[in-house]
Short mmCIF file of C-alpha atoms in Angstrom, two decimals:
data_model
loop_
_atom_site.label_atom_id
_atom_site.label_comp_id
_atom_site.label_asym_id
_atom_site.label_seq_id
_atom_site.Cartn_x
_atom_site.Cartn_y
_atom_site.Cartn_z
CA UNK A 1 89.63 -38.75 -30.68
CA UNK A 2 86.08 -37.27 -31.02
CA UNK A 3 85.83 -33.46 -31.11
CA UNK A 4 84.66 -31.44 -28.45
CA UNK A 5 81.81 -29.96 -29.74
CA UNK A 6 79.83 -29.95 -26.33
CA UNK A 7 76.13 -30.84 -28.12
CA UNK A 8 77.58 -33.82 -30.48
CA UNK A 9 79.99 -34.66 -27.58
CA UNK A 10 77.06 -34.89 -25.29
CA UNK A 11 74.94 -36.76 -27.95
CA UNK A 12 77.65 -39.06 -28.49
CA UNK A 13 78.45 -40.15 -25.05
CA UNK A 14 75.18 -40.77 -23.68
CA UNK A 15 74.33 -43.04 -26.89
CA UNK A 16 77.58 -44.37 -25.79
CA UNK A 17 76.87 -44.62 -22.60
CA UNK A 18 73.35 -46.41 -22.94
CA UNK A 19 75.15 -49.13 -25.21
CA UNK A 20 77.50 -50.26 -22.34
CA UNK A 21 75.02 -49.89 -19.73
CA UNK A 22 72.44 -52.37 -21.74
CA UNK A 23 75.90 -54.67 -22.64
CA UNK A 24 77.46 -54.31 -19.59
CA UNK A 25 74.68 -53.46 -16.86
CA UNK A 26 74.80 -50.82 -14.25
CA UNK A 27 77.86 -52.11 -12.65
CA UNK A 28 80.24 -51.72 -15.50
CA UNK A 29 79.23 -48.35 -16.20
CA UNK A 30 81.82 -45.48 -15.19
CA UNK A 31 82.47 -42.17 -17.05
CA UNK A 32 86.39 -43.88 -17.23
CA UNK A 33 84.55 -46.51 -19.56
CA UNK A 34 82.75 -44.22 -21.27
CA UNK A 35 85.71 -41.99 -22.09
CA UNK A 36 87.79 -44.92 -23.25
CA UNK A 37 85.00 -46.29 -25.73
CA UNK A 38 83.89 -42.81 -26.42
CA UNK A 39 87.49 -41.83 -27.50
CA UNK A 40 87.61 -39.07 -25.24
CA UNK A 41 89.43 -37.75 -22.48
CA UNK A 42 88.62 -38.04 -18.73
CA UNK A 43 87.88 -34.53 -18.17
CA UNK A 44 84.80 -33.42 -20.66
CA UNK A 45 83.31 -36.68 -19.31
CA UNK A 46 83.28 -35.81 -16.04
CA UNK A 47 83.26 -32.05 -16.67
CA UNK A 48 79.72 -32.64 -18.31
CA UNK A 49 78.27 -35.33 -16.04
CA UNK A 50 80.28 -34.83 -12.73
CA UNK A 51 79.21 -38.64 -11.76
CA UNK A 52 77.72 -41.08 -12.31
CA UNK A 53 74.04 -40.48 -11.13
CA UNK A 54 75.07 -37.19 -13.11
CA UNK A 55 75.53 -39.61 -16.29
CA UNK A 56 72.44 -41.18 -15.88
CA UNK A 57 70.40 -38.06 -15.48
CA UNK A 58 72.14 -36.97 -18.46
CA UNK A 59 70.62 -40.03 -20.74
CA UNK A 60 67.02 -40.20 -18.90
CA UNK A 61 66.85 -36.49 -19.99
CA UNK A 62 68.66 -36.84 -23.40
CA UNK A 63 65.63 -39.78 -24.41
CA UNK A 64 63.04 -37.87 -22.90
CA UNK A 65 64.19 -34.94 -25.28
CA UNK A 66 64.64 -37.00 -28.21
CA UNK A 67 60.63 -38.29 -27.59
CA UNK A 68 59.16 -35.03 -27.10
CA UNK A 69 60.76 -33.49 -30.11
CA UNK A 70 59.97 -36.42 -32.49
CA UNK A 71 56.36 -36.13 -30.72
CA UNK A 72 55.88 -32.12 -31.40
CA UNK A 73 57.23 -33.22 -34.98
CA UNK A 74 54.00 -35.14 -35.94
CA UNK A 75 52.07 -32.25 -37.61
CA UNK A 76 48.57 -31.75 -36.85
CA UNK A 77 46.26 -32.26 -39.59
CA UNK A 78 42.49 -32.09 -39.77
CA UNK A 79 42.48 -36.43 -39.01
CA UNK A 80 42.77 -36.29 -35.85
CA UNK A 81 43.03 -40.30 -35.84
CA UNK A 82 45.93 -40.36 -38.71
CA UNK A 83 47.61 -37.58 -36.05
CA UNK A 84 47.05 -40.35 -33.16
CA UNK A 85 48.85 -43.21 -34.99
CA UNK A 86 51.29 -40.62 -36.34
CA UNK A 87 52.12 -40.03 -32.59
CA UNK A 88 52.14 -44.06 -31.76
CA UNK A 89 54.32 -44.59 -34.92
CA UNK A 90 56.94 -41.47 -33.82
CA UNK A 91 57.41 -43.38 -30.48
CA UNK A 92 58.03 -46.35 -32.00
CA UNK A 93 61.08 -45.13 -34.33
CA UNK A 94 62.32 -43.23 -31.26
CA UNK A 95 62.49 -46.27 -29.42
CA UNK A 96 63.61 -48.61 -32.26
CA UNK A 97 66.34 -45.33 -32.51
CA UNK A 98 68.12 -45.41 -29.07
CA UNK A 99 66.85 -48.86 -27.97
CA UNK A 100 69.42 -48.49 -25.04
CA UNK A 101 68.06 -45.23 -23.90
CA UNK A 102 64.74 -46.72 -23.81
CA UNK A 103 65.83 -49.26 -21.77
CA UNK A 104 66.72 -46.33 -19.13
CA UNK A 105 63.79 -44.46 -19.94
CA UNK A 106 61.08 -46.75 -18.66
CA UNK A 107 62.85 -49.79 -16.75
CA UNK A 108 64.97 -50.57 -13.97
CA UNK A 109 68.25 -51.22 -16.11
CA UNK A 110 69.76 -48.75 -13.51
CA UNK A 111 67.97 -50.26 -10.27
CA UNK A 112 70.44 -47.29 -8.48
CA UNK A 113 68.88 -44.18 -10.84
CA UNK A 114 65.90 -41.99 -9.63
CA UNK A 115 65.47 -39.22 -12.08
CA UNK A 116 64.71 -36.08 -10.18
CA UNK A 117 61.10 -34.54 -9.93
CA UNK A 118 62.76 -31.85 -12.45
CA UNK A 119 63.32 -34.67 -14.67
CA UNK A 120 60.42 -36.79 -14.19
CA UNK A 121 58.30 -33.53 -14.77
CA UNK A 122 59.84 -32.77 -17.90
CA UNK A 123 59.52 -36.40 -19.37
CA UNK A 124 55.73 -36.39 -18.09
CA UNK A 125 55.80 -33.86 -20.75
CA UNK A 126 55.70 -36.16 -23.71
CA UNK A 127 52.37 -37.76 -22.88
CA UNK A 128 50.75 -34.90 -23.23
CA UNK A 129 50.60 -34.85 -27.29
CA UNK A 130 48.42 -37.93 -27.11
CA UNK A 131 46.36 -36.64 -24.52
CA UNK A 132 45.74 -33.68 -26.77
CA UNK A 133 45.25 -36.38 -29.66
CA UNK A 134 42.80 -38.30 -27.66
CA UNK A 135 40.74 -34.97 -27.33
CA UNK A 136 40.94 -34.08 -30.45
CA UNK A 137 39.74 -37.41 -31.87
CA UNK A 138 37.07 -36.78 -29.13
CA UNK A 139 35.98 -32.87 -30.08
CA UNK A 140 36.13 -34.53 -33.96
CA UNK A 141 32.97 -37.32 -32.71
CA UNK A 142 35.71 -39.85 -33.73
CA UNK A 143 35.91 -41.73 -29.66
CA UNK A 144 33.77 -41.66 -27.23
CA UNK A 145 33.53 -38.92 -24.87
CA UNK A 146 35.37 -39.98 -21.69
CA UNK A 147 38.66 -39.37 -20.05
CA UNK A 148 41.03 -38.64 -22.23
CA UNK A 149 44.33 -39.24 -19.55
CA UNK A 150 42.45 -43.01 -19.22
CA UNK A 151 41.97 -43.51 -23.08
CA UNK A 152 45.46 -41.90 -23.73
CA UNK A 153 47.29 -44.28 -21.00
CA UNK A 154 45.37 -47.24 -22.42
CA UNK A 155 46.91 -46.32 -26.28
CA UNK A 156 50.33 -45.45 -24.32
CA UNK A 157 50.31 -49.14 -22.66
CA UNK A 158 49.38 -50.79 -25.62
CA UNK A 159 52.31 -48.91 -27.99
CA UNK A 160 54.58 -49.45 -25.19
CA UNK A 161 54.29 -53.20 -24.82
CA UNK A 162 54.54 -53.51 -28.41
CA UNK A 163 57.73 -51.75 -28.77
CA UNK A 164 59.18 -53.96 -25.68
CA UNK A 165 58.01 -56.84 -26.75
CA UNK A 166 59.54 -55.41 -30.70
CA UNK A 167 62.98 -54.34 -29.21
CA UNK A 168 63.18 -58.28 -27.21
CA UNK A 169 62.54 -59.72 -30.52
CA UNK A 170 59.31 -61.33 -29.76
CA UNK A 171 57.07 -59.31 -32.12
CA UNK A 172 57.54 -58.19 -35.91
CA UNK A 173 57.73 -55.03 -37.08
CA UNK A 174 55.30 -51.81 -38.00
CA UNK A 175 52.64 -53.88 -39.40
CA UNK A 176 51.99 -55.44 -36.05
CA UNK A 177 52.17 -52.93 -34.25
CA UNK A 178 50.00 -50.99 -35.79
CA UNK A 179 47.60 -53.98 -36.15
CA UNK A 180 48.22 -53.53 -32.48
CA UNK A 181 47.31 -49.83 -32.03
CA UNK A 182 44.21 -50.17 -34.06
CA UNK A 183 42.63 -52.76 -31.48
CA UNK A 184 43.87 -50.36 -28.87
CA UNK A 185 41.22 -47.72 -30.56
CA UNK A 186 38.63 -50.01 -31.14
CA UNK A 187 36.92 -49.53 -27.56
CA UNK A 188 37.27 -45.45 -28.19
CA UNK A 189 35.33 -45.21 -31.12
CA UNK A 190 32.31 -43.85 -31.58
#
């Protein structure tokens, strides 16, 4: 049986949780499942999640987190640039991380789960270090002056496809993507 510390055990059964949801699909999710793969009990399953929309909220959140802190972990140097693909390359090993989570994070594999404005605020929240890249690299004379929000969600769609198209095994590794996210800056530069 796994412990009940309440931070691991929570850690532990959403990764849990994503795995059967991306082997399984929504339908064969339930916290019963979960408890049986997790090793757990029934009751700090649903004590923590309640349901399972609760469960699901739990793991949207839980990848959000995990992105914004490996985001706010990418130091800020005086290269604004470097700090840009620092950001792009932090996204990518949280993805390649908790593929599973990322599935829930930014696709339908849970056609049933809305995450709540709360929740959708809160993982808005982790585009705004490459926003604040983008204007760096601007306020440095490195891009263009422009909108950075446009700039940013063209680098964010660009790192994005390349991790999806990475985690489906249709793309190799770091040095394409960041092959990948250098074309992405090429328009931005100044």
């Amino acid at each position: 049986m796994t412990p009940v510390n309440r931070p691991d055990l929570t850690s532990h059964l959403v990764d849990e949780a994503a795995r059967i949801l991306v082997e399984d699909g929504p339908d064969g999710l339930s916290l019963r499942k979960l408890a049986t793969a997790a090793g757990v009990s029934t009751m700090p399953v649903y004590t923590l999640f309640g349901d399972k929309q609760g469960l699901l909220a739990a793991m949207h959140r839980e990848g959000f987190r995990r992105l914004g802190e490996a985001l706010a972990a990418v130091p800020v140097t005086d290269e604004p640039l470097t700090d840009v693909i620092a950001l792009g390359l932090a996204y990518r090993a949280v993805a390649l991380a908790g593929p599973h989570l990322y599935g829930l994070m930014f696709g339908r594999i849970a056609p049933g789960f809305t995450p709540s404005p709360e929740d959708r605020a809160a993982a808005d929240l982790t585009y705004r270090p490459l926003v604040e890249g983008v204007e760096r690299c601007q306020a440095a004379g490195v891009f263009v002056s422009g909108d950075p929000e446009r700039m940013a969600l063209h680098l964010w769609a660009v790192a994005h496809g390349m991790v999806s198209l990475e985690l489906n095994n249709q793309t190799g590794g770091e040095d394409t993507y960041l092959e990948a996210l250098g074309y992405a800056g090429v328009p931005f530069l100044a």
